[in-house]
Coordinates of C-alpha atoms in Angstrom, one line a residue:
M1 CA 124.1 81.2 116.9
N2 CA 125.1 81.1 113.2
V3 CA 123.3 83.0 110.4
F4 CA 121.6 79.6 109.3
E5 CA 120.3 78.8 112.8
S6 CA 119.0 82.3 113.3
L7 CA 117.3 82.3 109.8
L8 CA 115.5 79.2 110.8
L9 CA 114.5 80.5 114.2
L10 CA 113.1 83.6 112.4
L11 CA 111.2 81.6 110.0
L12 CA 109.9 79.2 112.8
S13 CA 108.5 82.4 114.6
A14 CA 106.8 83.5 111.3
V15 CA 104.8 80.3 110.9
L16 CA 103.7 80.5 114.6
L17 CA 102.8 84.1 114.5
L18 CA 100.8 83.5 111.2
Q19 CA 98.8 80.9 112.9
V20 CA 98.2 83.3 115.9
A21 CA 97.3 86.0 113.1
R22 CA 94.6 83.6 111.7
K23 CA 93.0 82.6 115.0
L24 CA 92.9 86.2 116.1
S25 CA 91.8 87.6 112.6
M26 CA 94.7 90.0 112.7
P27 CA 96.6 91.0 109.6
Y28 CA 99.7 89.3 109.4
P29 CA 101.8 92.6 108.9
S30 CA 100.6 93.9 112.2
M31 CA 101.6 90.8 114.1
L32 CA 105.0 90.9 112.4
A33 CA 105.5 94.4 113.4
M34 CA 104.8 93.7 117.0
A35 CA 106.9 90.7 117.0
G36 CA 109.8 92.7 115.5
V37 CA 110.0 94.9 118.6
L38 CA 109.3 91.9 121.0
F39 CA 112.1 89.8 119.3
A40 CA 114.5 92.7 119.7
L41 CA 113.9 92.7 123.5
I42 CA 115.0 89.0 123.8
P43 CA 118.5 88.9 125.4
G44 CA 120.9 87.4 122.8
A45 CA 118.4 87.7 119.9
P46 CA 120.3 87.2 116.5
H47 CA 121.6 90.2 114.6
F48 CA 121.9 90.4 111.0
T49 CA 123.7 92.9 109.2
F50 CA 124.1 93.5 105.2
D51 CA 125.1 96.1 102.6
P52 CA 122.5 98.8 102.4
H53 CA 122.9 99.0 98.6
I54 CA 121.3 95.4 98.3
A55 CA 118.4 96.4 100.4
L56 CA 116.1 97.7 97.8
A57 CA 117.0 94.8 95.2
L58 CA 116.4 92.2 97.7
F59 CA 113.2 93.6 99.2
I60 CA 111.6 95.6 96.8
A61 CA 112.2 94.2 93.5
P62 CA 110.2 91.0 94.2
A63 CA 107.5 92.8 96.1
L64 CA 107.2 95.3 93.0
M65 CA 107.0 92.5 90.5
D66 CA 104.5 90.6 92.5
A67 CA 102.0 93.7 92.9
A68 CA 102.6 94.8 89.4
F69 CA 101.9 91.4 87.7
D70 CA 98.5 91.2 89.6
F71 CA 97.4 94.8 88.6
P72 CA 96.0 94.8 85.0
L73 CA 97.2 97.9 82.7
G74 CA 93.5 98.2 81.6
T75 CA 92.4 98.8 85.2
A76 CA 94.9 101.5 85.6
R77 CA 93.5 103.3 82.6
R78 CA 90.0 103.1 83.7
L79 CA 90.9 104.4 87.4
W80 CA 93.5 106.7 86.3
L81 CA 92.1 109.8 88.2
P82 CA 92.2 108.3 91.7
L83 CA 95.2 106.5 91.0
V84 CA 97.0 109.6 89.9
V85 CA 95.8 111.5 93.0
F86 CA 96.5 108.9 95.6
A87 CA 99.7 107.6 93.9
I88 CA 101.2 111.1 92.7
G89 CA 99.2 113.6 94.8
G90 CA 99.2 111.7 98.1
V91 CA 103.0 111.0 97.7
L92 CA 104.0 114.3 97.0
M93 CA 101.9 115.8 99.6
T94 CA 102.9 113.7 102.4
T95 CA 106.5 114.0 101.3
A96 CA 106.5 117.8 101.4
V97 CA 104.8 117.9 104.7
V98 CA 107.1 115.5 106.3
A99 CA 110.1 117.1 104.7
Y100 CA 109.2 120.4 106.3
A101 CA 108.8 119.0 109.4
G102 CA 112.4 117.3 109.2
W103 CA 113.9 120.3 107.9
A104 CA 112.2 122.4 110.8
F105 CA 112.3 120.1 113.9
A106 CA 115.0 117.8 113.1
G107 CA 117.5 120.0 111.6
L108 CA 117.9 117.7 108.4
P109 CA 119.3 119.2 105.2
L110 CA 116.4 119.9 102.6
A111 CA 117.4 116.8 100.3
A112 CA 117.8 114.7 103.5
A113 CA 114.2 115.6 104.6
V114 CA 112.9 114.8 101.3
V115 CA 114.2 111.5 101.5
L116 CA 112.8 110.8 104.8
G117 CA 109.4 112.1 103.4
A118 CA 109.7 109.7 100.4
I119 CA 110.5 106.8 103.0
V120 CA 107.2 107.1 104.8
A121 CA 105.0 108.5 102.1
P122 CA 103.8 105.2 100.4
P123 CA 101.0 103.1 102.2
D124 CA 101.5 99.4 101.7
A125 CA 98.3 97.4 100.7
A126 CA 99.7 94.1 102.2
A127 CA 98.1 94.7 105.8
S128 CA 94.6 96.1 104.7
T129 CA 94.1 93.4 102.0
A130 CA 95.2 90.7 104.7
I131 CA 91.9 91.9 106.5
L132 CA 89.8 93.2 103.7
S133 CA 90.4 89.8 101.8
T134 CA 88.3 88.2 104.4
M135 CA 85.4 90.8 103.7
A136 CA 83.8 92.2 100.6
I137 CA 84.3 96.1 100.4
P138 CA 83.0 98.0 97.4
R139 CA 84.9 96.6 94.5
T140 CA 86.0 100.2 93.4
T141 CA 87.6 100.9 96.6
D142 CA 89.3 97.7 96.8
T143 CA 90.7 97.9 93.5
V144 CA 92.0 101.6 93.9
L145 CA 93.6 100.5 97.3
R146 CA 95.5 97.9 95.5
G147 CA 96.5 99.8 92.6
E148 CA 97.5 102.8 94.6
S149 CA 99.7 100.7 96.6
L150 CA 101.8 99.8 93.5
F151 CA 102.0 103.3 91.9
N152 CA 102.7 105.0 95.1
D153 CA 105.5 102.8 95.8
A154 CA 107.0 103.6 92.4
A155 CA 106.4 107.4 92.9
A156 CA 108.0 107.3 96.4
L157 CA 110.8 105.3 95.2
L158 CA 111.6 107.6 92.4
I159 CA 111.5 110.6 94.7
F160 CA 113.7 108.6 97.3
G161 CA 116.3 107.9 94.5
A162 CA 116.3 111.3 93.4
A163 CA 116.6 113.2 96.7
L164 CA 119.2 110.7 97.8
A165 CA 121.3 111.2 94.7
V166 CA 121.0 115.2 95.3
Q167 CA 122.1 114.6 99.1
S168 CA 125.1 112.5 98.0
A169 CA 126.2 115.0 95.2
G170 CA 125.7 117.9 97.6
S171 CA 123.6 119.8 94.9
V172 CA 121.9 119.5 91.5
D173 CA 124.5 119.9 88.9
S174 CA 123.9 119.1 85.4
S175 CA 125.0 115.4 85.4
V176 CA 122.5 114.8 88.2
A177 CA 119.8 116.4 86.3
L178 CA 120.6 114.6 83.1
H179 CA 120.5 111.3 85.0
L180 CA 117.2 112.1 86.7
T181 CA 115.7 113.1 83.4
A182 CA 116.6 110.3 81.5
A183 CA 116.0 107.6 84.3
V184 CA 112.3 107.5 83.8
P185 CA 111.6 107.0 80.3
G186 CA 114.6 104.7 80.1
G187 CA 113.6 102.6 82.8
I188 CA 110.1 102.2 81.1
L189 CA 111.5 101.4 77.9
L190 CA 114.0 98.8 79.3
G191 CA 111.1 97.0 81.4
V192 CA 108.9 96.8 78.2
A193 CA 111.9 95.4 76.0
A194 CA 112.8 93.0 78.5
A195 CA 109.3 91.8 78.8
Y196 CA 109.4 90.8 74.9
V197 CA 112.8 89.3 75.0
L198 CA 112.4 87.3 78.4
G199 CA 108.9 86.3 77.1
W200 CA 110.2 84.8 74.2
L201 CA 112.8 82.9 76.1
N202 CA 110.2 81.7 78.7
R203 CA 108.8 79.6 76.0
Y204 CA 111.7 77.3 75.9
I205 CA 111.7 76.9 79.8
A206 CA 108.3 76.8 80.8
D207 CA 106.8 73.9 82.6
S208 CA 110.2 73.2 84.5
L209 CA 112.2 73.9 87.6
G210 CA 114.2 76.3 85.4
G211 CA 111.2 78.4 84.3
N212 CA 110.1 79.2 88.0
L213 CA 113.9 80.1 88.8
M214 CA 114.0 82.2 86.1
Q215 CA 111.5 84.3 87.2
F216 CA 113.4 85.5 90.1
V217 CA 116.6 85.5 88.2
Q218 CA 115.0 88.0 85.5
T219 CA 113.6 90.0 88.4
F220 CA 116.9 90.8 90.2
L221 CA 118.9 90.8 86.9
L222 CA 116.6 93.6 85.4
W223 CA 117.0 95.8 88.6
I224 CA 120.8 95.4 88.4
V225 CA 120.9 96.1 84.9
A226 CA 118.7 99.2 85.1
E227 CA 121.0 100.4 88.0
R228 CA 124.2 99.8 85.9
L229 CA 122.6 101.7 82.9
E230 CA 121.5 104.5 85.7
L231 CA 117.9 104.0 84.7
S232 CA 115.0 103.7 87.0
A233 CA 115.0 100.2 88.3
V234 CA 111.6 100.8 89.9
L235 CA 109.9 101.6 86.8
A236 CA 111.7 99.0 84.7
I237 CA 110.4 96.3 87.0
V238 CA 106.8 97.8 86.9
A239 CA 106.8 98.2 83.2
F240 CA 108.2 94.5 82.8
A241 CA 105.7 92.8 85.0
M242 CA 102.5 94.7 83.7
T243 CA 103.7 93.8 80.1
I244 CA 104.3 90.2 81.1
A245 CA 101.0 90.1 82.9
S246 CA 99.2 91.3 79.7
R247 CA 100.7 88.4 77.9
S248 CA 100.8 85.8 80.6
T249 CA 98.3 83.4 79.0
V250 CA 100.5 83.4 75.7
V251 CA 104.0 83.0 77.6
S252 CA 103.0 80.7 80.4
S253 CA 101.1 77.6 80.9
A254 CA 98.4 76.9 83.6
R255 CA 100.9 74.6 85.5
M256 CA 103.5 77.5 85.4
R257 CA 100.8 80.0 86.7
V258 CA 99.6 77.9 89.7
Q259 CA 103.4 77.1 90.6
S260 CA 104.3 80.7 90.2
Y261 CA 101.7 82.1 92.2
A262 CA 102.4 79.7 95.2
V263 CA 106.1 80.5 95.1
W264 CA 105.9 84.2 94.8
T265 CA 103.3 84.3 97.8
V266 CA 105.8 82.3 100.0
V267 CA 108.8 84.5 98.9
V268 CA 106.9 88.0 99.4
F269 CA 105.9 86.6 102.8
V270 CA 109.6 85.6 103.8
L271 CA 110.8 89.1 102.9
N272 CA 108.1 90.6 105.2
V273 CA 109.2 88.4 107.9
V274 CA 113.0 89.2 107.6
A275 CA 112.3 92.8 107.1
F276 CA 109.8 93.4 110.0
L277 CA 112.3 91.3 112.4
M278 CA 115.2 93.4 111.2
M279 CA 113.4 96.5 111.9
G280 CA 113.1 95.5 115.5
M281 CA 116.8 94.7 115.7
Q282 CA 118.0 98.1 114.2
A283 CA 115.7 99.9 116.4
R284 CA 117.3 98.1 119.4
D285 CA 120.8 99.2 118.3
I286 CA 119.5 102.8 117.4
V287 CA 117.7 103.2 121.0
T288 CA 120.8 102.0 123.0
A289 CA 123.3 104.0 121.1
M290 CA 121.3 107.2 121.7
S291 CA 121.7 109.5 124.8
G292 CA 118.9 110.5 126.9
T293 CA 118.4 114.0 125.4
H294 CA 118.8 112.6 122.0
L295 CA 116.6 109.7 122.5
R296 CA 113.6 112.0 123.8
D297 CA 114.0 114.3 120.7
A298 CA 114.0 111.3 118.4
I299 CA 110.9 109.9 119.9
F300 CA 109.0 113.1 119.7
F301 CA 110.0 113.9 116.2
A302 CA 109.0 110.2 115.3
A303 CA 105.6 110.8 116.8
L304 CA 105.2 114.2 115.0
V305 CA 106.0 112.2 111.7
V306 CA 103.4 109.4 112.6
V307 CA 100.7 112.0 113.2
I308 CA 101.5 113.8 109.9
V309 CA 101.4 110.7 107.8
I310 CA 97.9 109.6 109.3
V311 CA 96.2 113.0 109.1
A312 CA 97.8 113.6 105.6
R313 CA 96.1 110.7 104.2
F314 CA 92.6 111.5 105.7
I315 CA 92.9 115.1 104.3
L316 CA 93.7 113.8 100.8
C317 CA 91.2 110.8 100.7
I318 CA 88.2 112.9 102.1
G319 CA 89.0 116.0 100.2
F320 CA 89.4 114.0 96.9
N321 CA 86.0 112.3 97.7
R322 CA 84.2 115.4 98.3
A323 CA 85.6 117.2 95.3
R324 CA 84.4 114.3 93.3
A325 CA 80.9 114.4 94.8
L326 CA 80.7 118.0 94.3
Y327 CA 81.6 117.8 90.5
A328 CA 79.1 114.9 90.1
R329 CA 76.3 116.9 91.6
R330 CA 76.9 119.7 89.4
H331 CA 76.7 117.7 86.5
G332 CA 73.7 115.6 87.5
Q333 CA 75.9 112.3 88.0
P334 CA 75.9 109.9 90.9
E335 CA 78.5 110.2 93.3
P336 CA 81.4 107.8 92.5
A337 CA 82.0 106.8 96.1
G338 CA 80.5 107.9 99.6
I339 CA 82.1 109.7 102.4
K340 CA 82.3 106.1 104.1
Q341 CA 84.5 104.8 101.4
A342 CA 86.8 107.8 101.8
I343 CA 87.0 107.2 105.6
L344 CA 87.9 103.5 105.0
A345 CA 90.8 104.4 102.3
G346 CA 91.8 107.0 105.0
W347 CA 92.4 104.5 107.5
C348 CA 94.1 102.0 105.0
G349 CA 97.2 104.2 105.1
M350 CA 99.4 101.3 106.9
R351 CA 103.2 101.5 105.9
G352 CA 105.2 98.4 105.6
L353 CA 107.7 96.7 103.3
V354 CA 108.6 99.5 101.0
T355 CA 109.4 101.9 104.1
L356 CA 111.3 99.6 105.9
A357 CA 113.6 98.7 102.8
T358 CA 114.2 102.4 101.8
A359 CA 115.1 102.9 105.6
F360 CA 117.6 99.9 105.3
A361 CA 118.9 101.3 102.2
L362 CA 120.1 104.8 103.7
P363 CA 124.0 104.9 103.7
A364 CA 126.1 104.9 107.0
D365 CA 126.9 108.7 106.3
F366 CA 123.2 109.8 106.0
P367 CA 122.6 113.0 108.0
E368 CA 120.9 112.0 111.2
R369 CA 120.5 108.4 109.9
E370 CA 119.4 106.9 113.3
T371 CA 116.6 109.7 113.9
V372 CA 115.5 109.1 110.4
V373 CA 115.5 105.4 110.6
L374 CA 113.8 105.6 113.8
A375 CA 111.0 107.7 112.5
A376 CA 110.4 105.4 109.5
F377 CA 110.2 102.3 111.9
A378 CA 107.9 104.2 114.2
V379 CA 105.4 105.2 111.2
V380 CA 105.4 101.4 110.2
L381 CA 104.7 100.3 113.8
A382 CA 102.1 102.6 114.7
T383 CA 100.1 102.4 111.4
L384 CA 100.2 98.5 111.4
V385 CA 99.2 98.3 115.1
I386 CA 96.7 101.2 115.4
Q387 CA 95.2 101.2 112.0
G388 CA 95.6 97.6 111.2
L389 CA 94.2 96.1 114.3
T390 CA 91.1 98.2 114.2
L391 CA 90.5 98.0 110.3
S392 CA 87.9 95.2 110.3
Y393 CA 86.0 96.9 113.1
L394 CA 85.8 100.2 111.1
V395 CA 84.7 98.2 108.1
R396 CA 81.8 96.8 110.0
A397 CA 81.1 100.1 111.7
L398 CA 80.8 102.0 108.5
G399 CA 78.4 99.2 107.1
L400 CA 80.8 98.2 104.3
D401 CA 81.2 94.6 104.9
F402 CA 79.2 93.1 101.8
R403 CA 80.3 89.6 102.1
D404 CA 77.1 88.2 101.0
K405 CA 76.9 90.4 98.0
G406 CA 80.7 89.6 97.2
I407 CA 79.5 85.6 97.3
S408 CA 76.6 86.3 95.0
E409 CA 78.8 88.3 92.5
L410 CA 81.3 85.5 92.6
A411 CA 78.6 82.9 91.9
G412 CA 77.3 85.2 89.0
L413 CA 80.7 85.3 87.3
R414 CA 81.1 81.4 87.6
G415 CA 77.7 81.2 85.8
E416 CA 79.0 83.6 83.1
L417 CA 82.0 81.4 82.5
A418 CA 79.9 78.2 82.5
S419 CA 77.5 79.9 79.9
V420 CA 80.2 80.8 77.5
A421 CA 81.6 77.2 77.8
L422 CA 78.0 75.9 76.8
S423 CA 77.9 78.2 73.9
K424 CA 81.0 76.8 72.4
L425 CA 79.3 73.2 72.6
D426 CA 76.2 74.2 70.7
G427 CA 75.5 72.2 67.7
I428 CA 78.0 69.6 68.3
D429 CA 76.2 66.1 69.0
V430 CA 78.6 63.8 70.0
P431 CA 78.8 61.9 73.5
E432 CA 82.0 63.7 74.7
A433 CA 80.3 67.1 74.2
E434 CA 77.1 65.7 76.1
L435 CA 79.3 64.9 78.8
L436 CA 80.8 68.2 79.0
R437 CA 77.4 69.9 78.8
S438 CA 76.2 68.0 81.5
V439 CA 78.8 69.4 84.0
F440 CA 78.8 73.0 82.7
R441 CA 74.8 72.9 83.2
L442 CA 75.3 71.8 86.8
E443 CA 77.9 74.5 87.4
Q444 CA 75.5 77.1 85.6
D445 CA 72.4 76.1 87.6
A446 CA 74.2 76.0 91.0
T447 CA 75.8 79.6 90.4
N448 CA 72.5 81.2 88.7
D449 CA 69.7 79.6 91.1
P450 CA 70.5 79.0 94.7
E451 CA 67.4 76.9 94.8
R452 CA 69.0 74.5 92.3
T453 CA 72.1 73.5 94.0
L454 CA 71.1 70.2 95.1
P455 CA 72.1 68.3 91.8
F456 CA 75.4 70.0 91.8
E457 CA 76.1 69.1 95.4
K458 CA 75.4 65.7 94.5
Y459 CA 77.8 65.7 91.5
R460 CA 80.6 67.4 93.9
K461 CA 80.2 64.8 96.5
L462 CA 80.3 62.1 94.0
A463 CA 83.3 63.7 92.3
L464 CA 85.2 64.1 95.6
K465 CA 84.4 60.6 96.5
A466 CA 85.7 59.1 93.2
V467 CA 89.0 61.4 93.6
M468 CA 89.5 59.8 97.2
A469 CA 89.3 56.3 95.8
Q470 CA 91.8 57.1 93.1
R471 CA 94.0 58.6 95.7
Q472 CA 93.9 55.5 98.0
L473 CA 94.5 53.3 95.0
L474 CA 97.6 55.3 94.0
E475 CA 99.1 54.9 97.6
Q476 CA 98.4 51.2 97.3
L477 CA 100.1 51.0 94.0
R478 CA 103.1 52.8 95.5
A479 CA 103.3 50.6 98.6
E480 CA 103.3 47.6 96.1
N481 CA 106.2 49.3 94.1
R482 CA 103.9 49.1 91.1
V483 CA 104.8 52.8 90.2
N484 CA 108.1 54.6 90.5
I485 CA 108.5 58.1 92.0
D486 CA 108.1 59.8 88.7
E487 CA 105.0 58.2 87.7
Y488 CA 103.6 58.4 91.3
N489 CA 104.1 62.2 91.3
L490 CA 102.6 62.7 87.7
L491 CA 99.5 60.7 88.6
L492 CA 99.2 62.2 92.1
E493 CA 99.1 65.8 90.4
E494 CA 96.6 64.7 87.7
I495 CA 94.4 63.6 90.6
D496 CA 94.9 66.9 92.6
W497 CA 94.0 69.0 89.4
R498 CA 90.8 66.8 88.9
E499 CA 89.7 67.5 92.8
L500 CA 90.7 71.5 92.3
S501 CA 88.4 71.4 89.1
V502 CA 85.5 70.5 91.2
L503 CA 83.9 74.3 92.1
P504 CA 83.0 74.9 95.8
A505 CA 79.5 75.1 96.6
E506 CA 79.2 78.9 96.7
A507 CA 75.5 78.9 95.9
R508 CA 74.9 76.8 99.2
H509 CA 76.6 79.6 101.2
I510 CA 74.7 82.1 99.7
E511 CA 71.4 80.3 100.6
E512 CA 72.6 79.9 104.1
T513 CA 73.5 83.6 104.8
S514 CA 70.5 85.1 102.8

């Protein structure tokens, strides 16, 4: 089976697994982790090999770009304390404890043990958000989990790169120390500068296929340039994405944003598919190459690392929560988050793509590479299966599933948007303004008053009925060859936008669930 056929088989498997995950209400990373193991057990399963040097650029650069773009800088400033504790303190604590275990029990050199700690330190929000997106947990907890995933990835990758450089050099000499010192600020400055330069360039290629393609080209190009300049590619990507995000409404159009979100979602999903299935293949090769005694020792060490990773996160989450609660009580303030939220955050410590990619990136001559990679894979598999499959049950058991409240809050936000639109039409007495006012009033009434949803429901049904009639006529025009393919696609896109502009009946859902 050639590479193309193997890749096609993997993607087809991913489509089927995604449907199974949806039917069983499972997070898709958990399903992919189990599928990676099962796929490796299939006789004659395809085997992929690639240069470890491209692993971080291939898997991490797009994932970091996607996560950083979605996390606003203002939120990072507002929640700086929990983000610093989780992203810096959590990564450092987990790295230190795992590094000690690697040095004491696996005989790893200190720098190599730190590399292992950095590999397994960063939790991945993909699994938790895949389940939590179907619920409505407290907004602060959700925001911290998503932001933590971004910043702890960056922190762990910095430690990983530094420790790997020390391990490769054999010691911390002056050149290594200078490189590590300049890499952090240099990477940030490069990312910010690139955001302004490429943001200016994107003005000329927006709303085109070249604009979408350029988003991927600039991501990988920035990573490569940062590495060639011996700067932090991780921080360059994060700084670039967050700067671009703060100016997204200036440098891109609505059409460009809709297309970009769709494309990036698919790309990150495909990268997860390839990474998890490659995990199974590499684990198979490692297990078959190890002798009985070596394999038993490696499995014992992997289990020890899994326990350390899970326990360390619980200690961090509950300890930080209780410390903040004690501080709040002493200063007469309400607790910012309860113990239930701390338990939930502690259980959201699944590892994923970053752990897999950094394990893939280890050079072939890395000390005890097979043991380190097997431990990393074990952490990913154990956390995704054990924690990922039980997360939704834990949310319900803790009483943190606020779906009704979440729908109500979303309706309120839509009402605010309708109100500000109406305010801009005040004093304008032309038929066009009155037409717009009538639509926004329907939206405002439906979102602010659940008992006044009937007029909006009638409007919604009539609008969708009219859109369906337009779509049927357009199909007839194409069948009669009265429009060419470009005209057809343009008109179809306009009709699709009109359909998407009709808001869902959120107020009706509130009434049904109240």
